[in-house]
Every structure is written in structure tokens, then in C-alpha cells.
PDB file of C-alpha atoms in Angstrom:
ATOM      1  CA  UNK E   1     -10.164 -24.003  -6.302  1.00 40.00           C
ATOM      2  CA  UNK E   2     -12.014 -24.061  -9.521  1.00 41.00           C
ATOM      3  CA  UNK E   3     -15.497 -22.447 -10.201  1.00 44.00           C
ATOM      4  CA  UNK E   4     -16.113 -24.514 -12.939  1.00 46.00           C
ATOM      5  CA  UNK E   5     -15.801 -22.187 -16.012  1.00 45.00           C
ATOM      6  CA  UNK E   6     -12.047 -22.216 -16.237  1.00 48.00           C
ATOM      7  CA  UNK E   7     -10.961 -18.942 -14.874  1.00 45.00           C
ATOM      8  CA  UNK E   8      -9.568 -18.181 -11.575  1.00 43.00           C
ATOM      9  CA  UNK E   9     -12.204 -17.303  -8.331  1.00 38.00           C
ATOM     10  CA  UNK E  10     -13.312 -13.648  -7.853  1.00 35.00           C
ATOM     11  CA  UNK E  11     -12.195 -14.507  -4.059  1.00 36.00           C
ATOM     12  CA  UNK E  12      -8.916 -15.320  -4.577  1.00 40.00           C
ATOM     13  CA  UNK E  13      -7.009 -13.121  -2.822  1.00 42.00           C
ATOM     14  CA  UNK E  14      -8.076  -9.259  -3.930  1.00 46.00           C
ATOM     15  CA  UNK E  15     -10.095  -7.075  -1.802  1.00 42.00           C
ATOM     16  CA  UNK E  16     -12.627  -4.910  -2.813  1.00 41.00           C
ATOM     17  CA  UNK E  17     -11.666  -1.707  -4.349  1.00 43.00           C
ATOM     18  CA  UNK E  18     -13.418   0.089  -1.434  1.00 48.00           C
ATOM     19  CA  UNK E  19     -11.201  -1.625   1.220  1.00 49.00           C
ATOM     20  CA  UNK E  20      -8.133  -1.486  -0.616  1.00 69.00           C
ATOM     21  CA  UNK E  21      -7.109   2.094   0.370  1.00 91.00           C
ATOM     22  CA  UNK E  22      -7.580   1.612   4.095  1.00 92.00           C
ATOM     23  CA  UNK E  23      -5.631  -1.476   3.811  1.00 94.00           C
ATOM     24  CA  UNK E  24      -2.982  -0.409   1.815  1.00 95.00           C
ATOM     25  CA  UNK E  25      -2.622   2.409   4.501  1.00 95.00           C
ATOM     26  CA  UNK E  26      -2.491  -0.456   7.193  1.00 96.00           C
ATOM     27  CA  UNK E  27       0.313  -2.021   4.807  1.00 97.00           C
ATOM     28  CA  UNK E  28       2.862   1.075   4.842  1.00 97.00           C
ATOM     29  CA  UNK E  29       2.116   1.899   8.582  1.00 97.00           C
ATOM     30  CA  UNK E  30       3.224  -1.717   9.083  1.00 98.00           C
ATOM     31  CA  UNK E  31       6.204  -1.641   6.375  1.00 98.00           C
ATOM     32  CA  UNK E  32       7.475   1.709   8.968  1.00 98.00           C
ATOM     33  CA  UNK E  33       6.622   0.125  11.823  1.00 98.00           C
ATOM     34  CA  UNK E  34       9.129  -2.626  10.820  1.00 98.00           C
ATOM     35  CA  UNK E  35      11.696  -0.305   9.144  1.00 98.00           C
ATOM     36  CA  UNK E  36      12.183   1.253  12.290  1.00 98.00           C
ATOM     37  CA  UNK E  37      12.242  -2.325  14.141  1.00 98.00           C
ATOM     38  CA  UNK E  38      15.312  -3.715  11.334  1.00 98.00           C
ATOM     39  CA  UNK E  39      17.470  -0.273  11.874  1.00 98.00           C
ATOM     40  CA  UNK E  40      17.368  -0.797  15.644  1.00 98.00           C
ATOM     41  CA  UNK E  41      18.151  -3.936  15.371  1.00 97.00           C
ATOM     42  CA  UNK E  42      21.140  -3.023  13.197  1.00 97.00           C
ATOM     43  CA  UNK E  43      22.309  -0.914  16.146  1.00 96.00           C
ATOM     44  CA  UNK E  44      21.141  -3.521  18.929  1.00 95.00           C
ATOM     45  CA  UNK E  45      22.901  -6.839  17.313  1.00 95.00           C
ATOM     46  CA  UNK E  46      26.814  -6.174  18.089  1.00 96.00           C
ATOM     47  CA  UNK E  47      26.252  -5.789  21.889  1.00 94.00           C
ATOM     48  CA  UNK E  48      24.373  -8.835  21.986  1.00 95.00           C
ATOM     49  CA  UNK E  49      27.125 -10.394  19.938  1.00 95.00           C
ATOM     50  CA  UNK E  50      29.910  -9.003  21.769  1.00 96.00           C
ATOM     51  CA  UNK E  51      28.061 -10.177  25.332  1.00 96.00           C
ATOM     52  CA  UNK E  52      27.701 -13.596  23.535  1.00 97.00           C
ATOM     53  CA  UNK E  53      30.371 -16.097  24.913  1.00 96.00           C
ATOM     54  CA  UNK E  54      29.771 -19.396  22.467  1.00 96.00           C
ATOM     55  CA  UNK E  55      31.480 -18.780  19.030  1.00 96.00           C
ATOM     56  CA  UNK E  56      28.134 -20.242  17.465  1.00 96.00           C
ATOM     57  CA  UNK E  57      26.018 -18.147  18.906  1.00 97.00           C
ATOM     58  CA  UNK E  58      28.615 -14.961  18.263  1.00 97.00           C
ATOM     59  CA  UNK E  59      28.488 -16.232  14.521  1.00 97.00           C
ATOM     60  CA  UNK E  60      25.043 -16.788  14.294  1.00 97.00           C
ATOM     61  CA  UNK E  61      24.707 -13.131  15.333  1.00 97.00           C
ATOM     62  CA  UNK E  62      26.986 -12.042  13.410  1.00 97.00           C
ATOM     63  CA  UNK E  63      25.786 -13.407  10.263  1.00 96.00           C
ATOM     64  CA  UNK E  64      22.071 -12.189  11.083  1.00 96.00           C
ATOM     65  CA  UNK E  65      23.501  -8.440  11.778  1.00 97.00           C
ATOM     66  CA  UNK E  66      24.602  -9.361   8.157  1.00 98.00           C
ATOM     67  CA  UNK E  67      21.187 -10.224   6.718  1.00 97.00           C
ATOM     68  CA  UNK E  68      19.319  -7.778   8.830  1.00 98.00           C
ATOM     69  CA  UNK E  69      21.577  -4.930   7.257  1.00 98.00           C
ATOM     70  CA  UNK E  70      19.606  -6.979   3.909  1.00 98.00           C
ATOM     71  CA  UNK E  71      16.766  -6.717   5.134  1.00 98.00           C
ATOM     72  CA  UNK E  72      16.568  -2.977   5.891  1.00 98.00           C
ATOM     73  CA  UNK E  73      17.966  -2.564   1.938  1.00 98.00           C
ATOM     74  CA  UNK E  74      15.179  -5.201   0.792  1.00 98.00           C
ATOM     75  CA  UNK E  75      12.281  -2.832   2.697  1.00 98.00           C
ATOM     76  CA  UNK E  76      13.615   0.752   1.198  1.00 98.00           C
ATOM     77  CA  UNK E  77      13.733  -1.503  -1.896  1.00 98.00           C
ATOM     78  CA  UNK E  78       9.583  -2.127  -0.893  1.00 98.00           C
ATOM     79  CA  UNK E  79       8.842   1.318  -0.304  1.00 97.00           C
ATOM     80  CA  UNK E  80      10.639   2.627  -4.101  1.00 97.00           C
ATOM     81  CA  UNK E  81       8.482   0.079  -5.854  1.00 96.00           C
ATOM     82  CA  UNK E  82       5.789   1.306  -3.964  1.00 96.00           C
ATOM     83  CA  UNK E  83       6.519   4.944  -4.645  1.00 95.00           C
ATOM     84  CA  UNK E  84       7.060   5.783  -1.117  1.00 95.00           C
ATOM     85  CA  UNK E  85       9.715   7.683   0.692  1.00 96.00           C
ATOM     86  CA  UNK E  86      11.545   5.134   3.494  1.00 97.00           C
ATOM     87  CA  UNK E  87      10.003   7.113   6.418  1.00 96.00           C
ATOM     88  CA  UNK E  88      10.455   4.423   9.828  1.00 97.00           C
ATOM     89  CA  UNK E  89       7.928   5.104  12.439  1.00 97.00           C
ATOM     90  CA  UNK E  90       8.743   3.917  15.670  1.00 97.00           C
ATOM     91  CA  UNK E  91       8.068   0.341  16.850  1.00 97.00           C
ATOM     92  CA  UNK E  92       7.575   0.015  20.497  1.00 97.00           C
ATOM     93  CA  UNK E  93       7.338  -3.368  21.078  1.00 97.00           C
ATOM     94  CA  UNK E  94      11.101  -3.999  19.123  1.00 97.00           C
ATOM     95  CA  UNK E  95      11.717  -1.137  21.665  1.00 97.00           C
ATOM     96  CA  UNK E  96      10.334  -3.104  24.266  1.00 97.00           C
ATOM     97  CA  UNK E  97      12.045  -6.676  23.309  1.00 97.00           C
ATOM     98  CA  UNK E  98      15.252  -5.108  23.214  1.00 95.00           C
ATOM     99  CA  UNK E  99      15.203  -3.648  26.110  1.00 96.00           C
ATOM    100  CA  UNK E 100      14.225  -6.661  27.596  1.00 95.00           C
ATOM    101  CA  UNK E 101      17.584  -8.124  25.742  1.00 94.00           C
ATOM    102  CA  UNK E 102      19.806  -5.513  27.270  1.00 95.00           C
ATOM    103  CA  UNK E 103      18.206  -6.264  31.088  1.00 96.00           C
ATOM    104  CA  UNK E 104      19.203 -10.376  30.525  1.00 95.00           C
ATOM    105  CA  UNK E 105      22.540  -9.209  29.657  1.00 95.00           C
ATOM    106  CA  UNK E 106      23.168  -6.514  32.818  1.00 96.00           C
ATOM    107  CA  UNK E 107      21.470  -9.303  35.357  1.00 96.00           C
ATOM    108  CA  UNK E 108      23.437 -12.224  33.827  1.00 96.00           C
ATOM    109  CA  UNK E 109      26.994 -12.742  34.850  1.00 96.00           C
ATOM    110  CA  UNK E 110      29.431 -11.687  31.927  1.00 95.00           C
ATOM    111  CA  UNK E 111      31.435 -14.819  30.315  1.00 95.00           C
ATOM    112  CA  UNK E 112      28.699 -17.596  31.247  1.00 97.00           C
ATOM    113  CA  UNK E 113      26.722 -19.703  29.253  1.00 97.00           C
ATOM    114  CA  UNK E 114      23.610 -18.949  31.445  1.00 97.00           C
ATOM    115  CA  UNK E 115      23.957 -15.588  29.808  1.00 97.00           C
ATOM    116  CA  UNK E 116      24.411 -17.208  26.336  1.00 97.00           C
ATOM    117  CA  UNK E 117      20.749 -18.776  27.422  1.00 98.00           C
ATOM    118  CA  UNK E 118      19.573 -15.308  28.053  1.00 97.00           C
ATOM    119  CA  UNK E 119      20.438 -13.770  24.837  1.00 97.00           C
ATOM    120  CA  UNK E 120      19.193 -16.785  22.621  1.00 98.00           C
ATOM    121  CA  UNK E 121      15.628 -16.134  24.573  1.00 97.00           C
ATOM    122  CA  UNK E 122      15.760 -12.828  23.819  1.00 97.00           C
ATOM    123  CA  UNK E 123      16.897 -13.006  20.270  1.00 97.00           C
ATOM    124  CA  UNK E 124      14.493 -16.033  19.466  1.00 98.00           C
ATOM    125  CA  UNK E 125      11.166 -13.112  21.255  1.00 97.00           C
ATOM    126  CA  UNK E 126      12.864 -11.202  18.613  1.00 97.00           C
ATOM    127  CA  UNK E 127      12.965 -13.616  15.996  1.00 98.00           C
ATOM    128  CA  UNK E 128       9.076 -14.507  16.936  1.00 98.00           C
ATOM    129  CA  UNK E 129       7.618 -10.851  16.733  1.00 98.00           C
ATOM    130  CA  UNK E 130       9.222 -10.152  13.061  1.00 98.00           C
ATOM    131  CA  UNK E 131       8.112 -13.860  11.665  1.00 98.00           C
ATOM    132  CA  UNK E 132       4.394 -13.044  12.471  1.00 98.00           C
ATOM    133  CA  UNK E 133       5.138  -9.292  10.935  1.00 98.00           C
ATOM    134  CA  UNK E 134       6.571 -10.497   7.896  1.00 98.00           C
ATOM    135  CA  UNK E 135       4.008 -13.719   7.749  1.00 98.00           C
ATOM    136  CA  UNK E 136       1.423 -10.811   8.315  1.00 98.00           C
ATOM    137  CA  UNK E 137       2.757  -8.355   5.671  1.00 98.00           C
ATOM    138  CA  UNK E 138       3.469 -10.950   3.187  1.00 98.00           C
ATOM    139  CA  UNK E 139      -0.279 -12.044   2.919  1.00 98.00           C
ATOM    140  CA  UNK E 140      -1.515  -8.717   3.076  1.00 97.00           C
ATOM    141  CA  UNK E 141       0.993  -7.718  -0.305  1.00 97.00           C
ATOM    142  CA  UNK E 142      -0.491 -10.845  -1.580  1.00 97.00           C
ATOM    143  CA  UNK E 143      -4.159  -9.518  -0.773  1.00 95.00           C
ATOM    144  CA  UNK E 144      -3.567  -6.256  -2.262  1.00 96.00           C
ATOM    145  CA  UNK E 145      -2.078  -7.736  -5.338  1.00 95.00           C
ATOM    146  CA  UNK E 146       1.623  -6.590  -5.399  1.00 97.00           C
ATOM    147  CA  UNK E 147       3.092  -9.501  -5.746  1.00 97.00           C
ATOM    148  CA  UNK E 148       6.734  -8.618  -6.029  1.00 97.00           C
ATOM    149  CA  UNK E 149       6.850  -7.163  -2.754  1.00 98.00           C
ATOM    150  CA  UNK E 150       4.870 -10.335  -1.107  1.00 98.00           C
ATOM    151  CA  UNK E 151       7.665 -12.019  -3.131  1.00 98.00           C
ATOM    152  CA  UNK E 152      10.613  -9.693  -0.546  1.00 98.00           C
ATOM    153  CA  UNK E 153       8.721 -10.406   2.006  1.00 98.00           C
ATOM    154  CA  UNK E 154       8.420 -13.788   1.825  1.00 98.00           C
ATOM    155  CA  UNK E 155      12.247 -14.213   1.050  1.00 98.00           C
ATOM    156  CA  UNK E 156      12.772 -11.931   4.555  1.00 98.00           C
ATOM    157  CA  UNK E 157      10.117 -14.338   6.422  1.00 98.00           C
ATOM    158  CA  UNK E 158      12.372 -17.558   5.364  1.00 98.00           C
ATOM    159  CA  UNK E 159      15.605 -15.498   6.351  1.00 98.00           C
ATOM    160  CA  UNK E 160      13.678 -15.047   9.832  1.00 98.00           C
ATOM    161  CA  UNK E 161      12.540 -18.456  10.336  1.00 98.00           C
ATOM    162  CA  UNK E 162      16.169 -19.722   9.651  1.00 98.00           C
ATOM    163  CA  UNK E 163      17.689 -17.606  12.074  1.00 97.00           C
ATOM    164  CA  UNK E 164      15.010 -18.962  14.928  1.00 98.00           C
ATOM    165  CA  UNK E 165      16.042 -22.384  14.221  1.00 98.00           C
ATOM    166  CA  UNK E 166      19.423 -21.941  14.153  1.00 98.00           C
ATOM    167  CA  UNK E 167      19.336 -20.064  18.224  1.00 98.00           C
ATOM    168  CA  UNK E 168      17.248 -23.342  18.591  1.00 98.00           C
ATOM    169  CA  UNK E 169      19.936 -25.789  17.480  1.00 98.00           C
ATOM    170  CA  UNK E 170      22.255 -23.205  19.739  1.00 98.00           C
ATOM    171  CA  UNK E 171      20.274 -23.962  22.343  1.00 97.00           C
ATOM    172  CA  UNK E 172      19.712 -27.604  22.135  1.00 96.00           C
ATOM    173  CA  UNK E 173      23.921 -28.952  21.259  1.00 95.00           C
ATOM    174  CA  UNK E 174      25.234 -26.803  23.500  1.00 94.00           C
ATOM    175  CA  UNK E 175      24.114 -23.634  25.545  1.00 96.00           C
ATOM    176  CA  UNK E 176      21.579 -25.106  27.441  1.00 96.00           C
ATOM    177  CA  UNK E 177      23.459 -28.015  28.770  1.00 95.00           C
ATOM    178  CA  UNK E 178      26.621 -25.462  29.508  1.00 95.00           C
ATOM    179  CA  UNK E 179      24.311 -23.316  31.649  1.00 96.00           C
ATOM    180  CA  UNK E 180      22.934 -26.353  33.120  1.00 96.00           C
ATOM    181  CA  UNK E 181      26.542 -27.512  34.542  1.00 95.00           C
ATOM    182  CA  UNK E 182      26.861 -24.134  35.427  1.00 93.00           C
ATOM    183  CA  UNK E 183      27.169 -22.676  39.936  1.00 81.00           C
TER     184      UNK E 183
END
């Protein structure tokens, strides 16, 4: 958007200098909230994996415990350019989705693809909850003008967007119809 004289809006995407300490507060409450979130997850991913029955969706597990390991590098990365100590404050509703993870798994007979089902819904709840924290936090880096870290954040938001679409394709060539056949 142009204003006519050549330079760049006053809206753009800075806040006023008033709001900016409240919001950057709002920022590294959310940047702990999802520290916490990625190191559970790092705990929580091999027993879904290893209660996983289809190789893809064992790999595909596997290779997001991989980039969630990343990710958890990529925020203590955040919070050193930020001049922060990594301090993770606890996220209840990661608590809260994998909990509901580990339930699907103990009411879901062991070796079956309706399990497989199970643990693709759960991840893919998972999967939904960081994409709109990352999508959230990425914006709000961008608002408050640190660009670097909206550029982390955005490269964590693609990583989490892949890995939904790939439980999706899962889902769609295989798991679902297996389940499907399934007594």
C-alpha cells in the first residue's frame, strides 16, 4: 500500500511504543508457553511412534520427533536473540492434547489400524494447536518488528503445516481404509 509520497505506511505493521511492552510480554509468555509444549512433545512422540503400526505413519513420527528436537533448538535460539533465559512455562492444553493421545492409544486395540486412525487424530489436534501458535507468534514478531525471529517462526509454522499434511495423506492412501476393513 502506498501513501503517495514514496515511503512506506506509518501502519504497517509496528505498534505504538506504548503497547509494545505489554505485547512483547504477551510474546515471551507465548514463546514459554510453547517451549514447554515442543519439550513434551519430545518426550510424548516415541510412544506414539512405537504404538504406531503403519511404517508411514512410524516414519512420519519419527522424522517429526526429529524436527521437533529442531524446533525446541530454533526457540532457545529465539529467546538468546532476544536476550532471554529459555525458561518453559507450562502449557496445559499440549498437556491436555496429549493426554487425550495417550487415552486413544490405551482404548484402541494394540497392532490395528483403527489405532493408527487414533493417533493420526490426535497428532493432526496436535499439529492444529501449534500451527495457530506459531501463525500467531509469527505475526506478532512481525508486529513488534523483530524480524529474524518472525523469520524462525515462520520456517517452524511451514515445518508444522507439512507434518499435518503428511498424517493427512496417511490417512487418506492407507489408514483409513485399513481401519475401515477392520472387525
Amino acid at each position: 500500500m502506498s501513501n503517495g509520497t514514496g515511503s512506506e505506511p506509518k501502519f504497517k505493521t509496528k505498534t505504538s511504543a506504548g503497547a509494545q511492552p505489554a505485547l512483547m510480554k504477551l510474546f515471551l509468555d507465548s514463546l514459554r508457553d510453547i517451549y514447554w509444549a515442543e519439550n513434551h512433545l519430545v518426550k510424548a512422540l516415541p510412544k506414539m511412534m512405537q504404538s504406531a503400526t503403519a511404517e508411514k505413519l512410524s516414519a512420519a513420527i519419527a522424522n517429526h520427533l526429529e524436527e521437533t528436537t529442531e524446533q525446541v533448538s530454533r526457540l532457545e535460539q529465539i529467546f538468546e536473540l532476544l536476550g532471554e533465559e529459555a525458561i518453559a512455562k507450562k502449557c496445559d492444553a499440549m498437556e491436555g492434547l496429549s493426554k487425550e493421545g495417550e487415552v486413544i492409544v490405551e482404548s484402541t486395540e494394540e497392532g490395528t489400524a483403527t489405532r493408527d486412525v487414533g493417533i493420526i487424530l490426535a497428532s493432526q489436534k496436535i499439529e492444529h494447536y501449534e500451527i495457530a501458535t506459531y501463525g500467531g507468534l509469527t505475526q506478532l514478531a512481525a508486529t513488534l518488528g523483530l524480524e529474524d525471529i518472525a523469520d524462525l517462526l515462520a520456517l517452524t509454522l511451514a515445518e508444522e503445516k507439512q507434518a499435518d499434511e503428511l498424517l493427512t495423506e496417511i490417512a487418506e492412501n492407507s489408514v483409513n481404509y485399513d481401519a475401515a476393513e477392520e472387525v
